[in-house]
């Protein structure tokens, strides 16, 4: 946790369930460096508030009236890419996770574990990392393992070189090509080439799928 | 139909029965009558001929006896030296008695017109014999003297007179025969008329019967057509009803699933949240309270799990939120987790915007099929393929289980699947043989407006 933060992390809460929202606010406000700067009860209001109150983090429910959380995430990512998005949902299926990731979310939490995970998730994504509820990670890892076992397919991870595995992890943690290049002391061009190879070898199409893959493999949690 | 219908029907049946019975009876009676009349005519004819012949024979007899008697008398009178004169006389006596008996025979059956000439003949004959009688007692001299004159003056004229009478009677007899023929002709005429009447009656009755029978058959046909319509309508209504029932059930599932997920799940999550907040303000050293809070938390957590699972099992939210393919993929993972079967989903260009009915139909068919694969087929792997063409959604579910005889086995929920598919105008096929696994193939027509905007995105498992 960043102890040195001088400015608190500004948070926008979006959930149509008032009790839930109040509980979340209570939870967040007990933390010294977190500040709830707005609350919304539907998707459209969330998008509007994300513009006006300029939050660092948006905590979004998926099932909301008017505009669902995934659509709202997509619009917020488009208009304010600097806002990090945490999805807080009842849904534990990977179809929701991958769609949330594709819409720009970097953290995906189950509502029933929000109380334990939300603080950690907010700190992780405000540092540019991804975060998933342990329950979600576990489901994803288990499914992946079972699939490998049942279909007797080659684990594509074995195809990656050591350097590619390093880059895969950094990308999955949410770092940009430039950041990865800086960490590994490589040129951005080289990182981009590696990234292309990684996606090809793993038969993936984009970064959200890469993140999901990393979670399934247990590379990130 | 009303209760009057069976009554009318049984009445018609009675009428038809009576009609056909009457017709047959009429024909039988007519035929019998005709045979009787023909036989009567024939026997009458034979009788008439017989009478005529008998009489004719008698007359001939009389005539020939008369000639013979004339000859005998002449011989007797004109030849006085005749050796056998006594014999001649005897012959005459015999002839006379023969003629008398012939006359008697003739006289027994007489018509009104005949009585008088027959009597005259009788009288003529008597007179003839009586006239001969004195001459027969003559001596040979007398005979020699008067014989010739007697023959010329008495015998010949009397014989001629009797012959004349006999001719008259013969003519009468002939007339009688002709009269009999006329009566026969008349009988034939009557018979013909009767036959004609009978024929006309039979024909008209037959026509009436045919008309009644035809109208009866037509009515029956109309009734059966109406009944067929009724049955068809009832069948369609039944199908419609069953489809509505399925739809209602689906709606119910969707509503309960949503309720469980959004309301119960959310509330329990909020409860968990509040429990956390409460635990944070309860001092750490109040151990019993902390323990209670912990056990409440565990209870709420497991309740959320239950609500989530029930919700998904009733109807996965992905089906309504993201469309068919994510729901199928979830179903595949879920089924694989529960049963250990390797379940793969290959989806090609399937729109995430299909009509709800289509989504539900495919999803439920797959669900049922997976259930069968695990439960009955004991399959190791199942391959689900969905493809959308310009006009159809094609679904195939292939397993490597033990299969069954697809021609005999119905059940296994196949009927329900087929009904769902057919209600959307699709086709449903099961190919299976014992030991060879099973392939289920479904082809659903896609509404036109959707066929145009197929999702270009390829979904990956």
Short mmCIF file of N, CA and C in Angstrom, two decimals, chain A residues 16-17 19-20 23-24 26-27 30 61 70 90-96 99 102 110-112 114-115 143 146-147 150-151 205, chain B residues 261 265-267 269-270 272-274 276-277 280 304 308 317-318 321-322 326 330 333 336-337 340-344 457 459-460:
data_model
loop_
_atom_site.label_atom_id
_atom_site.label_comp_id
_atom_site.label_asym_id
_atom_site.label_seq_id
_atom_site.Cartn_x
_atom_site.Cartn_y
_atom_site.Cartn_z
N UNK A 16 -27.07 0.10 -8.05
CA UNK A 16 -28.48 0.49 -7.90
C UNK A 16 -29.04 0.04 -6.55
N UNK A 17 -28.29 -0.72 -5.82
CA UNK A 17 -28.73 -1.23 -4.53
C UNK A 17 -28.24 -0.29 -3.44
N UNK A 19 -28.53 -0.19 -0.11
CA UNK A 19 -27.90 -0.78 1.07
C UNK A 19 -26.44 -1.13 0.76
N UNK A 20 -26.27 -1.69 -0.45
CA UNK A 20 -24.94 -2.08 -0.87
C UNK A 20 -24.03 -0.85 -0.95
N UNK A 23 -23.11 0.45 2.44
CA UNK A 23 -22.12 -0.44 3.05
C UNK A 23 -20.74 -0.18 2.49
N UNK A 24 -20.69 -0.04 1.15
CA UNK A 24 -19.42 0.22 0.48
C UNK A 24 -18.81 1.54 0.96
N UNK A 26 -19.32 3.11 3.72
CA UNK A 26 -18.86 2.94 5.10
C UNK A 26 -17.50 2.27 5.12
N UNK A 27 -17.40 1.19 4.32
CA UNK A 27 -16.15 0.43 4.25
C UNK A 27 -15.00 1.30 3.77
N UNK A 30 -13.71 4.23 6.05
CA UNK A 30 -12.89 3.86 7.23
C UNK A 30 -11.41 3.92 6.88
N UNK A 61 -21.11 -1.69 -10.57
CA UNK A 61 -21.91 -2.92 -10.58
C UNK A 61 -22.26 -3.22 -12.04
N UNK A 70 -21.05 -2.86 -17.82
CA UNK A 70 -20.03 -3.11 -18.82
C UNK A 70 -20.03 -2.00 -19.88
N UNK A 90 -22.27 -9.70 -9.05
CA UNK A 90 -22.73 -10.98 -8.52
C UNK A 90 -22.28 -12.13 -9.43
N UNK A 91 -21.94 -11.77 -10.69
CA UNK A 91 -21.65 -12.82 -11.67
C UNK A 91 -20.24 -13.35 -11.54
N UNK A 92 -20.14 -14.67 -11.50
CA UNK A 92 -18.80 -15.26 -11.35
C UNK A 92 -18.32 -15.92 -12.64
N UNK A 93 -19.16 -15.87 -13.70
CA UNK A 93 -18.76 -16.58 -14.91
C UNK A 93 -17.76 -15.78 -15.73
N UNK A 94 -16.87 -16.52 -16.41
CA UNK A 94 -15.78 -15.85 -17.14
C UNK A 94 -16.30 -15.00 -18.29
N UNK A 95 -17.54 -15.31 -18.79
CA UNK A 95 -18.05 -14.48 -19.89
C UNK A 95 -18.22 -13.03 -19.41
N UNK A 96 -18.57 -12.86 -18.13
CA UNK A 96 -18.68 -11.50 -17.59
C UNK A 96 -17.29 -10.91 -17.39
N UNK A 99 -15.70 -9.84 -20.72
CA UNK A 99 -16.37 -8.64 -21.26
C UNK A 99 -16.01 -7.39 -20.45
N UNK A 102 -12.58 -6.43 -21.52
CA UNK A 102 -12.59 -5.81 -22.84
C UNK A 102 -13.16 -4.41 -22.80
N UNK A 110 -16.12 -10.19 -6.86
CA UNK A 110 -17.45 -10.70 -6.54
C UNK A 110 -18.02 -9.89 -5.39
N UNK A 111 -19.29 -9.57 -5.48
CA UNK A 111 -19.88 -8.72 -4.45
C UNK A 111 -19.80 -9.34 -3.07
N UNK A 112 -19.96 -10.68 -3.05
CA UNK A 112 -19.97 -11.29 -1.72
C UNK A 112 -18.58 -11.34 -1.07
N UNK A 114 -16.59 -8.53 -1.58
CA UNK A 114 -16.16 -7.13 -1.73
C UNK A 114 -15.54 -6.59 -0.44
N UNK A 115 -16.18 -6.95 0.65
CA UNK A 115 -15.75 -6.41 1.94
C UNK A 115 -14.27 -6.73 2.20
N UNK A 143 -11.01 -24.20 -14.14
CA UNK A 143 -11.57 -24.50 -15.46
C UNK A 143 -10.47 -24.78 -16.47
N UNK A 146 -8.79 -28.11 -15.88
CA UNK A 146 -9.64 -29.22 -16.27
C UNK A 146 -9.66 -29.39 -17.79
N UNK A 147 -9.71 -28.23 -18.45
CA UNK A 147 -9.73 -28.29 -19.91
C UNK A 147 -8.46 -28.92 -20.46
N UNK A 150 -8.68 -32.67 -19.75
CA UNK A 150 -9.67 -33.43 -20.52
C UNK A 150 -9.34 -33.51 -21.99
N UNK A 151 -8.81 -32.41 -22.52
CA UNK A 151 -8.61 -32.40 -23.96
C UNK A 151 -7.22 -32.88 -24.37
N UNK A 205 -6.14 -12.74 -28.84
CA UNK A 205 -6.37 -11.66 -29.79
C UNK A 205 -6.12 -10.26 -29.24
N UNK B 261 -30.86 -13.88 -8.24
CA UNK B 261 -29.57 -13.30 -8.48
C UNK B 261 -29.50 -11.85 -8.04
N UNK B 265 -29.38 -12.41 -3.95
CA UNK B 265 -27.92 -12.35 -3.97
C UNK B 265 -27.39 -11.01 -3.53
N UNK B 266 -27.99 -9.96 -4.10
CA UNK B 266 -27.54 -8.60 -3.76
C UNK B 266 -27.74 -8.30 -2.28
N UNK B 267 -28.93 -8.71 -1.77
CA UNK B 267 -29.21 -8.43 -0.37
C UNK B 267 -28.23 -9.14 0.53
N UNK B 269 -25.29 -10.04 -0.28
CA UNK B 269 -23.98 -9.39 -0.42
C UNK B 269 -23.92 -8.13 0.41
N UNK B 270 -25.03 -7.39 0.39
CA UNK B 270 -25.07 -6.18 1.21
C UNK B 270 -24.96 -6.54 2.68
N UNK B 272 -23.42 -9.12 3.88
CA UNK B 272 -22.01 -9.44 4.12
C UNK B 272 -21.19 -8.18 4.34
N UNK B 273 -21.50 -7.21 3.49
CA UNK B 273 -20.81 -5.93 3.58
C UNK B 273 -21.02 -5.30 4.95
N UNK B 274 -22.29 -5.29 5.37
CA UNK B 274 -22.61 -4.68 6.65
C UNK B 274 -22.00 -5.48 7.81
N UNK B 276 -19.24 -7.02 7.68
CA UNK B 276 -17.83 -6.60 7.71
C UNK B 276 -17.69 -5.28 8.44
N UNK B 277 -18.60 -4.37 8.08
CA UNK B 277 -18.54 -3.06 8.75
C UNK B 277 -18.77 -3.19 10.25
N UNK B 280 -15.82 -4.62 12.03
CA UNK B 280 -14.73 -3.65 12.15
C UNK B 280 -14.90 -2.77 13.40
N UNK B 304 -25.28 -17.06 -0.50
CA UNK B 304 -25.03 -16.40 -1.78
C UNK B 304 -24.67 -17.44 -2.83
N UNK B 308 -26.76 -18.12 -6.19
CA UNK B 308 -26.08 -17.97 -7.48
C UNK B 308 -26.21 -19.24 -8.32
N UNK B 317 -27.83 -16.25 -16.65
CA UNK B 317 -28.02 -14.84 -17.01
C UNK B 317 -27.30 -14.48 -18.31
N UNK B 318 -26.26 -15.26 -18.67
CA UNK B 318 -25.51 -14.98 -19.90
C UNK B 318 -26.42 -15.04 -21.12
N UNK B 321 -28.01 -11.77 -21.16
CA UNK B 321 -27.07 -10.64 -21.17
C UNK B 321 -26.18 -10.62 -22.41
N UNK B 322 -25.67 -11.81 -22.80
CA UNK B 322 -24.69 -11.83 -23.90
C UNK B 322 -25.10 -12.69 -25.08
N UNK B 326 -22.05 -17.55 -25.10
CA UNK B 326 -21.52 -17.57 -23.73
C UNK B 326 -22.31 -18.50 -22.81
N UNK B 330 -20.80 -21.66 -20.88
CA UNK B 330 -20.96 -21.85 -19.44
C UNK B 330 -21.53 -23.24 -19.16
N UNK B 333 -18.88 -25.87 -19.57
CA UNK B 333 -17.95 -25.89 -18.43
C UNK B 333 -18.61 -26.52 -17.21
N UNK B 336 -19.14 -30.20 -17.68
CA UNK B 336 -17.84 -30.86 -17.62
C UNK B 336 -17.37 -30.95 -16.17
N UNK B 337 -17.60 -29.88 -15.39
CA UNK B 337 -17.18 -29.85 -13.99
C UNK B 337 -17.97 -30.90 -13.19
N UNK B 340 -17.39 -34.69 -15.51
CA UNK B 340 -16.09 -35.17 -15.95
C UNK B 340 -16.01 -35.40 -17.45
N UNK B 341 -17.10 -35.17 -18.18
CA UNK B 341 -17.04 -35.30 -19.64
C UNK B 341 -16.26 -34.12 -20.20
N UNK B 342 -15.54 -34.36 -21.33
CA UNK B 342 -14.91 -33.23 -22.00
C UNK B 342 -15.95 -32.66 -22.96
N UNK B 343 -16.38 -31.42 -22.70
CA UNK B 343 -17.42 -30.82 -23.53
C UNK B 343 -16.84 -29.63 -24.26
N UNK B 344 -16.91 -29.65 -25.59
CA UNK B 344 -16.37 -28.50 -26.32
C UNK B 344 -17.49 -27.80 -27.08
N UNK B 457 -17.98 -11.34 -35.38
CA UNK B 457 -17.00 -11.74 -34.37
C UNK B 457 -17.02 -13.26 -34.18
N UNK B 459 -16.48 -16.22 -31.75
CA UNK B 459 -16.38 -16.45 -30.31
C UNK B 459 -15.39 -17.58 -30.02
N UNK B 460 -14.64 -17.40 -28.97
CA UNK B 460 -13.71 -18.46 -28.59
C UNK B 460 -14.01 -18.97 -27.21
#
